[in-house]
Amino acid sequence: MACNLAEQGDIAESKATEVATLVVKPELPLEIASRLYREVEKGAQTFDRILSEMEDADVSDELLEAADALADLWGQLSIASANKLRERQGLPPIMMREPRH
């Protein structure tokens, strides 16, 4: 399970680099923004399934904490890529509210 998690971390980091590079381009073609969003969503959904399997397998708390951090990264990538797509479509960005304490 730890090996698979490390591999997933590498995938997420690679996608994070791609997202960071592309979302800052002001004239990113709509087609590329759309492709990026689809790829991020596919990666996020795949990781959600892995996270669910890890929770069902009763893995260590340490591994679950690492998996939760990766899930958060995928969430951030999803929002960033969705907002770039929305920007290219002329729509307002998705705003995330801070959780209430």
PDB file of C-alpha atoms in Angstrom:
ATOM      1  CA  MET A   1       0.000   0.000   0.000  1.00  0.00           C
ATOM      2  CA  ALA A   2       2.846   2.426   0.818  1.00  0.00           C
ATOM      3  CA  CYS A   3       4.474   1.769  -2.562  1.00  0.00           C
ATOM      4  CA  ASN A   4       1.210   2.527  -4.359  1.00  0.00           C
ATOM      5  CA  LEU A   5       0.820   5.690  -2.291  1.00  0.00           C
ATOM      6  CA  ALA A   6       4.329   6.852  -3.245  1.00  0.00           C
ATOM      7  CA  GLU A   7       3.500   6.245  -6.910  1.00  0.00           C
ATOM      8  CA  GLN A   8       0.280   8.229  -6.521  1.00  0.00           C
ATOM      9  CA  GLY A   9       2.260  11.023  -4.886  1.00  0.00           C
ATOM     10  CA  ASP A  10       4.564  11.157  -7.902  1.00  0.00           C
ATOM     11  CA  ILE A  11       1.556  11.340 -10.232  1.00  0.00           C
ATOM     12  CA  ALA A  12      -0.030  14.134  -8.187  1.00  0.00           C
ATOM     13  CA  GLU A  13       3.224  16.116  -8.047  1.00  0.00           C
ATOM     14  CA  SER A  14       3.677  15.800 -11.802  1.00  0.00           C
ATOM     15  CA  LYS A  15       0.123  16.969 -12.425  1.00  0.00           C
ATOM     16  CA  ALA A  16       0.617  19.833  -9.928  1.00  0.00           C
ATOM     17  CA  THR A  17       3.607  21.039 -11.936  1.00  0.00           C
ATOM     18  CA  GLU A  18       1.598  20.899 -15.153  1.00  0.00           C
ATOM     19  CA  VAL A  19      -1.353  22.741 -13.590  1.00  0.00           C
ATOM     20  CA  ALA A  20       0.901  25.433 -12.099  1.00  0.00           C
ATOM     21  CA  THR A  21       2.549  25.960 -15.481  1.00  0.00           C
ATOM     22  CA  LEU A  22      -0.668  26.156 -17.480  1.00  0.00           C
ATOM     23  CA  VAL A  23      -3.045  28.111 -15.242  1.00  0.00           C
ATOM     24  CA  VAL A  24      -0.811  31.190 -15.296  1.00  0.00           C
ATOM     25  CA  LYS A  25      -0.974  31.439 -19.099  1.00  0.00           C
ATOM     26  CA  PRO A  26      -3.467  34.230 -19.811  1.00  0.00           C
ATOM     27  CA  GLU A  27      -4.349  33.026 -23.307  1.00  0.00           C
ATOM     28  CA  LEU A  28      -4.378  29.277 -22.690  1.00  0.00           C
ATOM     29  CA  PRO A  29      -6.548  27.773 -25.440  1.00  0.00           C
ATOM     30  CA  LEU A  30      -9.947  26.597 -24.236  1.00  0.00           C
ATOM     31  CA  GLU A  31      -9.247  23.119 -25.625  1.00  0.00           C
ATOM     32  CA  ILE A  32      -6.116  22.759 -23.475  1.00  0.00           C
ATOM     33  CA  ALA A  33      -7.842  24.157 -20.375  1.00  0.00           C
ATOM     34  CA  SER A  34     -10.647  21.647 -20.895  1.00  0.00           C
ATOM     35  CA  ARG A  35      -8.220  18.748 -21.359  1.00  0.00           C
ATOM     36  CA  LEU A  36      -6.312  19.754 -18.232  1.00  0.00           C
ATOM     37  CA  TYR A  37      -9.516  19.849 -16.178  1.00  0.00           C
ATOM     38  CA  ARG A  38     -10.605  16.411 -17.445  1.00  0.00           C
ATOM     39  CA  GLU A  39      -7.190  14.906 -16.665  1.00  0.00           C
ATOM     40  CA  VAL A  40      -7.166  16.379 -13.160  1.00  0.00           C
ATOM     41  CA  GLU A  41     -10.686  15.139 -12.467  1.00  0.00           C
ATOM     42  CA  LYS A  42      -9.764  11.664 -13.705  1.00  0.00           C
ATOM     43  CA  GLY A  43      -6.698  11.632 -11.421  1.00  0.00           C
ATOM     44  CA  ALA A  44      -8.734  12.899  -8.469  1.00  0.00           C
ATOM     45  CA  GLN A  45     -11.417  10.242  -8.969  1.00  0.00           C
ATOM     46  CA  THR A  46      -8.804   7.508  -9.240  1.00  0.00           C
ATOM     47  CA  PHE A  47      -7.193   8.690  -6.038  1.00  0.00           C
ATOM     48  CA  ASP A  48     -10.572   8.861  -4.268  1.00  0.00           C
ATOM     49  CA  ARG A  49     -11.043   5.151  -5.043  1.00  0.00           C
ATOM     50  CA  ILE A  50      -7.558   4.372  -3.716  1.00  0.00           C
ATOM     51  CA  LEU A  51      -8.226   6.385  -0.557  1.00  0.00           C
ATOM     52  CA  SER A  52     -11.496   4.533  -0.025  1.00  0.00           C
ATOM     53  CA  GLU A  53      -9.724   1.187  -0.441  1.00  0.00           C
ATOM     54  CA  MET A  54      -7.073   2.273   2.066  1.00  0.00           C
ATOM     55  CA  GLU A  55      -9.703   3.223   4.611  1.00  0.00           C
ATOM     56  CA  ASP A  56     -11.449  -0.130   4.118  1.00  0.00           C
ATOM     57  CA  ALA A  57      -8.121  -1.981   4.443  1.00  0.00           C
ATOM     58  CA  ASP A  58      -7.446  -0.478   7.867  1.00  0.00           C
ATOM     59  CA  VAL A  59      -3.996   0.866   6.984  1.00  0.00           C
ATOM     60  CA  SER A  60      -1.841   2.753   9.464  1.00  0.00           C
ATOM     61  CA  ASP A  61      -2.733   6.265  10.549  1.00  0.00           C
ATOM     62  CA  GLU A  62       0.544   7.487   9.060  1.00  0.00           C
ATOM     63  CA  LEU A  63      -0.395   6.210   5.608  1.00  0.00           C
ATOM     64  CA  LEU A  64      -3.896   7.631   5.912  1.00  0.00           C
ATOM     65  CA  GLU A  65      -2.495  11.047   6.844  1.00  0.00           C
ATOM     66  CA  ALA A  66      -0.255  10.952   3.769  1.00  0.00           C
ATOM     67  CA  ALA A  67      -3.220   9.880   1.643  1.00  0.00           C
ATOM     68  CA  ASP A  68      -5.347  12.703   3.062  1.00  0.00           C
ATOM     69  CA  ALA A  69      -2.620  15.189   2.120  1.00  0.00           C
ATOM     70  CA  LEU A  70      -2.644  13.838  -1.436  1.00  0.00           C
ATOM     71  CA  ALA A  71      -6.437  14.047  -1.523  1.00  0.00           C
ATOM     72  CA  ASP A  72      -6.167  17.715  -0.498  1.00  0.00           C
ATOM     73  CA  LEU A  73      -3.638  18.307  -3.294  1.00  0.00           C
ATOM     74  CA  TRP A  74      -5.972  16.735  -5.845  1.00  0.00           C
ATOM     75  CA  GLY A  75      -8.765  18.974  -4.556  1.00  0.00           C
ATOM     76  CA  GLN A  76      -6.614  22.068  -5.010  1.00  0.00           C
ATOM     77  CA  LEU A  77      -5.619  20.962  -8.506  1.00  0.00           C
ATOM     78  CA  SER A  78      -9.261  20.370  -9.355  1.00  0.00           C
ATOM     79  CA  ILE A  79     -10.273  23.868  -8.262  1.00  0.00           C
ATOM     80  CA  ALA A  80      -7.315  25.503 -10.027  1.00  0.00           C
ATOM     81  CA  SER A  81      -7.965  23.694 -13.302  1.00  0.00           C
ATOM     82  CA  ALA A  82     -11.741  24.269 -13.084  1.00  0.00           C
ATOM     83  CA  ASN A  83     -11.182  27.974 -12.475  1.00  0.00           C
ATOM     84  CA  LYS A  84      -8.863  28.245 -15.474  1.00  0.00           C
ATOM     85  CA  LEU A  85     -11.468  26.538 -17.633  1.00  0.00           C
ATOM     86  CA  ARG A  86     -14.164  28.850 -16.253  1.00  0.00           C
ATOM     87  CA  GLU A  87     -11.939  31.858 -16.913  1.00  0.00           C
ATOM     88  CA  ARG A  88     -11.483  30.813 -20.542  1.00  0.00           C
ATOM     89  CA  GLN A  89     -15.282  30.367 -20.807  1.00  0.00           C
ATOM     90  CA  GLY A  90     -15.871  33.852 -19.403  1.00  0.00           C
ATOM     91  CA  LEU A  91     -17.349  32.541 -16.146  1.00  0.00           C
ATOM     92  CA  PRO A  92     -16.525  33.636 -12.587  1.00  0.00           C
ATOM     93  CA  PRO A  93     -14.141  31.472 -10.553  1.00  0.00           C
ATOM     94  CA  ILE A  94     -15.249  28.960  -7.945  1.00  0.00           C
ATOM     95  CA  MET A  95     -14.733  30.515  -4.529  1.00  0.00           C
ATOM     96  CA  MET A  96     -14.027  28.237  -1.593  1.00  0.00           C
ATOM     97  CA  ARG A  97     -15.210  29.330   1.821  1.00  0.00           C
ATOM     98  CA  GLU A  98     -13.058  28.799   4.867  1.00  0.00           C
ATOM     99  CA  PRO A  99     -14.588  26.263   7.270  1.00  0.00           C
ATOM    100  CA  ARG A 100     -16.230  27.745  10.317  1.00  0.00           C
ATOM    101  CA  HIS A 101     -14.615  27.052  13.637  1.00  0.00           C
TER     102      HIS A 101
END
